[in-house]
Short mmCIF file of C-alpha atoms and ligand atoms in Angstrom, two decimals:
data_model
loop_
_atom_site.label_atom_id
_atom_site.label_comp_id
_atom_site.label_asym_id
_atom_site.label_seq_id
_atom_site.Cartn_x
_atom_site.Cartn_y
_atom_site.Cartn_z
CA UNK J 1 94.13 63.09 99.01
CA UNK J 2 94.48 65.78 95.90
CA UNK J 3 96.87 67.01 94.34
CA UNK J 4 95.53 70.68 96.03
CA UNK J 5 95.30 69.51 99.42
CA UNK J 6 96.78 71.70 101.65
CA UNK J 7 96.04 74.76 99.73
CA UNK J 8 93.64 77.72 99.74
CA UNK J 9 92.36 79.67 96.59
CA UNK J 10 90.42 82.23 95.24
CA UNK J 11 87.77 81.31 92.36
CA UNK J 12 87.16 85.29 90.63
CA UNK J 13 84.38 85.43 88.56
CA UNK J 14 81.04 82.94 89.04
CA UNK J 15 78.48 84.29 87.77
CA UNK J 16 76.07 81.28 87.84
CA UNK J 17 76.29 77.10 87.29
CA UNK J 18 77.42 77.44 83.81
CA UNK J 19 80.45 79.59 84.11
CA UNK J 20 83.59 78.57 83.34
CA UNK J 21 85.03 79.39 86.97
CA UNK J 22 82.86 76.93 88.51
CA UNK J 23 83.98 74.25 86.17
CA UNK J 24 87.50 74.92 87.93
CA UNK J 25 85.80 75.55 91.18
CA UNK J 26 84.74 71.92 91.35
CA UNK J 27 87.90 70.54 90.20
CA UNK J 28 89.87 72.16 92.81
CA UNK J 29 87.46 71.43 95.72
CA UNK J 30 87.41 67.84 94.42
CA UNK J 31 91.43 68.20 94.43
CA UNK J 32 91.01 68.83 98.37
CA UNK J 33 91.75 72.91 98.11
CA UNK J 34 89.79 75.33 100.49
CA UNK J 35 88.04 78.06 98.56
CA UNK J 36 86.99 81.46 98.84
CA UNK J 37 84.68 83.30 96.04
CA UNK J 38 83.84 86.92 95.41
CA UNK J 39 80.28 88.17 93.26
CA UNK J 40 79.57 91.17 91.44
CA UNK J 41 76.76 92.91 93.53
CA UNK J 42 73.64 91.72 95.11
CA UNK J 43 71.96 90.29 91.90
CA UNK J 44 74.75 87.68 91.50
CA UNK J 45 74.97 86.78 95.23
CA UNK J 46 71.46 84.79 95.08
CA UNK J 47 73.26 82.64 92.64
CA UNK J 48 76.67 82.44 93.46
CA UNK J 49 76.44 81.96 97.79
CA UNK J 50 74.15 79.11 97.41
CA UNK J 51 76.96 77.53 94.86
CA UNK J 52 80.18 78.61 96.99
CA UNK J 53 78.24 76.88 100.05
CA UNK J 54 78.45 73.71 98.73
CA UNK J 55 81.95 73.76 98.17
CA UNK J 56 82.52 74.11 101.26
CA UNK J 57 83.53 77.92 100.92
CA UNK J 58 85.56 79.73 103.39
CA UNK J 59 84.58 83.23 101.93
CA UNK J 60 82.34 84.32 100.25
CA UNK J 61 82.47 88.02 99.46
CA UNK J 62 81.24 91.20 96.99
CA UNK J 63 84.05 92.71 94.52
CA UNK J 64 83.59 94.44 91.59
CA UNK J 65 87.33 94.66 89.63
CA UNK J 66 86.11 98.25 88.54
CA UNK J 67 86.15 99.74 92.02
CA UNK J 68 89.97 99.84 93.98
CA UNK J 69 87.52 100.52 96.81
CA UNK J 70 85.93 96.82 96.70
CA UNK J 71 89.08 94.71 95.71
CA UNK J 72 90.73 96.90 98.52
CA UNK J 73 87.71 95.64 100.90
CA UNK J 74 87.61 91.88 99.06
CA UNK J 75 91.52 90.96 99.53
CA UNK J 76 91.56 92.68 103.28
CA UNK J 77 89.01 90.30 103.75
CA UNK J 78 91.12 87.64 102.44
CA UNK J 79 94.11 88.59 104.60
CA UNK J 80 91.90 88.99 108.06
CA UNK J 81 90.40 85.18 107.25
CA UNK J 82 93.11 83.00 106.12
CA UNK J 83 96.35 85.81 106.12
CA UNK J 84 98.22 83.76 102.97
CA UNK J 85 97.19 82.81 99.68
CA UNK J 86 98.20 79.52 97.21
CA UNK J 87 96.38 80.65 94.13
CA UNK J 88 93.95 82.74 92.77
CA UNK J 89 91.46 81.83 89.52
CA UNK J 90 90.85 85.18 87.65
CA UNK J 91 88.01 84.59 85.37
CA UNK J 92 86.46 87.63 84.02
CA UNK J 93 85.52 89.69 81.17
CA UNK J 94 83.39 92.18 80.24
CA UNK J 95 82.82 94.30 77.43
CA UNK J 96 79.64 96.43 76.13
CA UNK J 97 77.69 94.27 74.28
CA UNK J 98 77.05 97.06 71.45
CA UNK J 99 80.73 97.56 70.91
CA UNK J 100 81.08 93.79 70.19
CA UNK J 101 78.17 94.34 67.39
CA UNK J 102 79.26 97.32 65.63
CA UNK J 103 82.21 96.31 63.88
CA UNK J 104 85.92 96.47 65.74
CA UNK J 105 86.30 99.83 63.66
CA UNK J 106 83.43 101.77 65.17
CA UNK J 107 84.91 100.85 68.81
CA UNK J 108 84.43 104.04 70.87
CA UNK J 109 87.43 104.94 73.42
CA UNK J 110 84.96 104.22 76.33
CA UNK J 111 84.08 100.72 75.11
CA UNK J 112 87.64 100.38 75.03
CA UNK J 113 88.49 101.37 78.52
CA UNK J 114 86.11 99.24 79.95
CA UNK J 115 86.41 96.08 78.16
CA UNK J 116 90.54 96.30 79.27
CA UNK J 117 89.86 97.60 82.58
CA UNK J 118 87.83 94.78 83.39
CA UNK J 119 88.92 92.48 81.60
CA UNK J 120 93.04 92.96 81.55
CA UNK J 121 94.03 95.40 83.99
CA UNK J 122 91.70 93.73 87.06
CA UNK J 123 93.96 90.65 86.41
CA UNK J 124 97.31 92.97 87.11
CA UNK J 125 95.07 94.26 90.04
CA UNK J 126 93.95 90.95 92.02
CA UNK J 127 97.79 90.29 91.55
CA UNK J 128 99.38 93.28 93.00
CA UNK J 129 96.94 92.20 96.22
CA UNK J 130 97.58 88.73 96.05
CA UNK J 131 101.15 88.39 95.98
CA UNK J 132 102.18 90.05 98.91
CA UNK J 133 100.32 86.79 100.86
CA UNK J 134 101.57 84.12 98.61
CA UNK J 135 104.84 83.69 101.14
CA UNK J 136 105.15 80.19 99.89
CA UNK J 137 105.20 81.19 96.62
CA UNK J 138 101.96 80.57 94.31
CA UNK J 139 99.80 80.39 91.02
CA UNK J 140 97.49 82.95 89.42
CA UNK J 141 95.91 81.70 86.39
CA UNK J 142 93.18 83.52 83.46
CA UNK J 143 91.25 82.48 80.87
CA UNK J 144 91.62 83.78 77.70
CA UNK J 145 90.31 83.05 73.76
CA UNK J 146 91.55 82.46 70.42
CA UNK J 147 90.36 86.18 69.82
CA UNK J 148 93.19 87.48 71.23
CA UNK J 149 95.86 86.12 68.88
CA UNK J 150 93.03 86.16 65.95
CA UNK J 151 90.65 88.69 64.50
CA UNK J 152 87.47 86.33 65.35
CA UNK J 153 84.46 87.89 63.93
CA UNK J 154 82.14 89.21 66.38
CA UNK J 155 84.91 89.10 69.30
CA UNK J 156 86.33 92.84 67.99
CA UNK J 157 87.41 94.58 71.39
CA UNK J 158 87.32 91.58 73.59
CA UNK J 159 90.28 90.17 71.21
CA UNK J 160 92.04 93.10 72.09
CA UNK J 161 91.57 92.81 75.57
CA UNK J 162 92.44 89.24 75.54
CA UNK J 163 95.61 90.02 73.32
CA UNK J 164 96.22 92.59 76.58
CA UNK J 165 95.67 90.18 78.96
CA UNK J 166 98.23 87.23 77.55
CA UNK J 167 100.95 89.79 77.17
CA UNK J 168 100.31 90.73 81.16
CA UNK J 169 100.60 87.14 82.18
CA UNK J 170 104.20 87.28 80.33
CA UNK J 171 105.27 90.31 82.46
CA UNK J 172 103.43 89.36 85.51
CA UNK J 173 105.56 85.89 85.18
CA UNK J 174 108.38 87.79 84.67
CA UNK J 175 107.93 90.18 87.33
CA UNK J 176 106.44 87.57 90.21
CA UNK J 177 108.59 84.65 88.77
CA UNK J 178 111.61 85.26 91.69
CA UNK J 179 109.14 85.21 94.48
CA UNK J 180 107.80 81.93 93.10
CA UNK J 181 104.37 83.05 91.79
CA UNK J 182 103.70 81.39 88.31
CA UNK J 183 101.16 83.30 86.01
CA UNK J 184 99.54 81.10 83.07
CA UNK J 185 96.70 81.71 80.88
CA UNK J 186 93.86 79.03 79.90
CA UNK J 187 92.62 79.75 76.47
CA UNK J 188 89.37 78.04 76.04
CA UNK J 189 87.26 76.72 73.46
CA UNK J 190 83.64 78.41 72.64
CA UNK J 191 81.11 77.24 75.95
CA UNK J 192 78.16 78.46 75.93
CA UNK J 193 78.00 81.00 79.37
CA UNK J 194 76.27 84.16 80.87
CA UNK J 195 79.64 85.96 79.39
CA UNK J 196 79.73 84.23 75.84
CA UNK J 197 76.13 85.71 75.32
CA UNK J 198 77.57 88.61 74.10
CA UNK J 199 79.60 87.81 71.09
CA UNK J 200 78.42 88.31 68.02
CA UNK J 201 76.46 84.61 66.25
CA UNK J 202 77.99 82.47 69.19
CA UNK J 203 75.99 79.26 67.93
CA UNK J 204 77.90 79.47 64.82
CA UNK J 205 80.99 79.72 66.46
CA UNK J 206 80.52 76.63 68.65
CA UNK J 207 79.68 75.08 65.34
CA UNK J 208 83.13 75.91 63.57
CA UNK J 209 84.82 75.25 66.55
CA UNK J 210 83.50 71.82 67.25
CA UNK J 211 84.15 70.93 63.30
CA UNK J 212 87.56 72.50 63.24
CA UNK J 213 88.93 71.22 66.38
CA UNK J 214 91.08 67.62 66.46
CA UNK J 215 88.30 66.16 69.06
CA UNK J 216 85.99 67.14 65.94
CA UNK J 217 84.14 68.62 69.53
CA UNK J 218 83.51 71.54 71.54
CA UNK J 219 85.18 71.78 75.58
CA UNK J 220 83.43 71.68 78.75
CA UNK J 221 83.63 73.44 81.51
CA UNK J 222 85.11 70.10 83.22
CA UNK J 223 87.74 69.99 80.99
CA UNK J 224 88.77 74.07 81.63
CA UNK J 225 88.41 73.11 84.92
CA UNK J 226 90.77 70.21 85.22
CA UNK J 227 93.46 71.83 83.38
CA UNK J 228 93.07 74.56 85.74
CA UNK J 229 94.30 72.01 88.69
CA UNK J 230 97.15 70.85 87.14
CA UNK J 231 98.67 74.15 86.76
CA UNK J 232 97.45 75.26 90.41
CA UNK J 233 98.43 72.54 91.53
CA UNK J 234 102.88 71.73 92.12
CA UNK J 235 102.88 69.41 89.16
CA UNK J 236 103.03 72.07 86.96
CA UNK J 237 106.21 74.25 89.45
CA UNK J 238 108.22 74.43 86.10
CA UNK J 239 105.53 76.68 84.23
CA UNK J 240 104.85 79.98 84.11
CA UNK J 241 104.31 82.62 81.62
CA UNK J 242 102.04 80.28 78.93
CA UNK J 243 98.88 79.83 77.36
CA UNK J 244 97.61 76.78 77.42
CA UNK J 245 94.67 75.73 75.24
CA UNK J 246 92.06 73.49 76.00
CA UNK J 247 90.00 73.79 72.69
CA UNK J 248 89.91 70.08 71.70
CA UNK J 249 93.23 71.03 69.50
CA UNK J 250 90.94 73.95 67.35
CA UNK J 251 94.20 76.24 67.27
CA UNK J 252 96.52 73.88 65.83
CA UNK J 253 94.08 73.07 62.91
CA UNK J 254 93.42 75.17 59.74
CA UNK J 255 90.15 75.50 60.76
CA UNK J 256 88.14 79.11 60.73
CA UNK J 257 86.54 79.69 63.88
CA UNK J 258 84.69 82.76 62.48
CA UNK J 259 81.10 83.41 61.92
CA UNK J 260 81.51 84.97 58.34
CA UNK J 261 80.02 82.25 56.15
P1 NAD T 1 80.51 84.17 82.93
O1 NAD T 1 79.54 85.23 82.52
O2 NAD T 1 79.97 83.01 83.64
O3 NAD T 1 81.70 84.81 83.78
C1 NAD T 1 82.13 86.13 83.63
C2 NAD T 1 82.28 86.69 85.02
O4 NAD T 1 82.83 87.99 85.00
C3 NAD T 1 80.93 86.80 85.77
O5 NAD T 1 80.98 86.09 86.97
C4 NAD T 1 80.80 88.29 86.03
O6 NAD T 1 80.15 88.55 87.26
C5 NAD T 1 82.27 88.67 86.09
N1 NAD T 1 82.45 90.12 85.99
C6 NAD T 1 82.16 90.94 84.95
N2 NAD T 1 82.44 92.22 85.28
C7 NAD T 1 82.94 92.20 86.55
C8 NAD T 1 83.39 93.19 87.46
N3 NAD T 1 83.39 94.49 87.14
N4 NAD T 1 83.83 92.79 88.69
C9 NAD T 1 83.83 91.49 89.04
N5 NAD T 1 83.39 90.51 88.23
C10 NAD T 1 82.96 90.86 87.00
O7 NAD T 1 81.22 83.74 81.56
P2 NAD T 1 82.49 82.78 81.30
O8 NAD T 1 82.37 82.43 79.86
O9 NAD T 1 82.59 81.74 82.31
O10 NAD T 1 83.71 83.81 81.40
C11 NAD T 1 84.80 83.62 82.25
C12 NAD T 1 86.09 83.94 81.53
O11 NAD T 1 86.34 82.97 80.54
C13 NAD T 1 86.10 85.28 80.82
O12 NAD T 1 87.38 85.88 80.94
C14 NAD T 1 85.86 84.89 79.38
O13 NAD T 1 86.32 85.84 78.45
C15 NAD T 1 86.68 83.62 79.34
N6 NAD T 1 86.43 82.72 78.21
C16 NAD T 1 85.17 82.32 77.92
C17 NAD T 1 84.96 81.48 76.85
C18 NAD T 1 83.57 81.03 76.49
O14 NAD T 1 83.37 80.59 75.37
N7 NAD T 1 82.61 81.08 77.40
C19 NAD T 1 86.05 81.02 76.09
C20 NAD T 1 87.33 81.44 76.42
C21 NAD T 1 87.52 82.30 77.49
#
């Protein structure tokens, strides 16, 4: 039983045990789906095979959203082994660590690039691959932030990127919709991962978060997870095109989440 048995999904972007995409990784193997993960070079393969294993997973493969030349080589892969797809997890980001530092005004036009190539455009990317084997229709979903609808202190070009990549789950909805393929965004709370490292005072920000939310509490991965199924999975086949939050209600609430004071 589950409400993803039958189906077979790609998890994009574990990095190790604490990243978000292995919160959902566990809820959807739990759910009864059949996985298949990618990592980003040899360094994150020690961590990241040894993880996929024990889900059970059906690939396990290199691809760095960067290089056509791997997510060419990652989604052939896909096709040869299982030849259609039911959903695909996209969670990654990645921005200089410097730029986010700086101040959003000082952003350089290469910091730029590369925190919305990897972090927007790779979503359009795994899309244009996937859909072609999502016969049956299907679900891509993305995690996304607060920071892209708010200027969040220490978030500066990752905002924009995340601002980027909400407005490209729209269009992809809009564009994939017809053939069935519903596109959603997860906007979660502050957890503390590999990723989250990287923005500016991120203890504070947990801090304001927790305080300001409704829970009066931060999100787990669990939780991400979870919410993940349900819009994998068909009981969410009349949505498409949102973000959903799971941030314990923060973004309803006057609360600040920045790191200012
Ligand atoms: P994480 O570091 O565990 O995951 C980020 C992943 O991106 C890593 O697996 C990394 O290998 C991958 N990645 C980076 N560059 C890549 C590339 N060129 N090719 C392939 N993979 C690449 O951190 P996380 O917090 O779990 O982040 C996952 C997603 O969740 C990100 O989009 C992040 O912005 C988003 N998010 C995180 C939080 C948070 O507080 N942690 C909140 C909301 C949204």
């Amino acid at each position: 039983m589950g409400i993803l048995k039958g189906k077979k999904g790609l998890i994009l972007g574990v990095a190790n045990n604490k990243s978000i995409a292995w919160g959902v990784a566990r809820a959807a193997r739990r759910e009864g789906a059949t996985l298949g993960f990618n990592y980003l070079g040899d360094q994150m393969e020690k961590r990241v095979r040894p993880l996929a294993e024990s889900l059970d997973a059906e690939i396990i493969a290199p691809m760095n959203v960067s290089d056509e030349a791997s997510m060419d080589a990652f989604f052939a892969k896909v096709k040869e082994q299982w030849g259609e797809l039911d959903f695909i997890v996209h969670s990654i980001a990645f921005a200089n660590k410097d730029a986010l530092r700086d101040g959003f005004a000082n952003t350089s036009r290469e910091d730029f690039h590369l925190a919305l190539d990897i972090s927007a455009y790779s979503f359009i990317a795994c899309a244009q691959r996937a859909a072609p084997m999502m016969k049956e229709g299907g679900s891509l979903v993305t995690m996304t932030y607060l920071g892209g609808e708010r200027a969040i202190p220490g978030y500066g070009v990752m905002g924009v990127a995340k601002a980027a990549l909400e407005a490209s789950t729209r269009y992809l909805a809009q564009d994939l919709g017809e053939r069935g393929i519903r596109v959603n965004s997860v906007s979660a709370g502050p957890i503390r991962t590999l990723a989250a490292s990287a923005v500016g005072d991120f203890r504070k920000l947990m801090e304001k978060s927790a305080r300001g939310a409704m829970l009066k509490r931060n999100v787990t991965q669990e939780e991400v997870g979870n919410t993940c199924v349900y819009l994998l999975s068909d009981l969410a086949s009349g949505v498409s095109g949102e973000v959903h939050y799971v941030d314990a209600g923060f973004h309803v609430g006057a609360g600040d989440p920045g790191v200012s004071d």
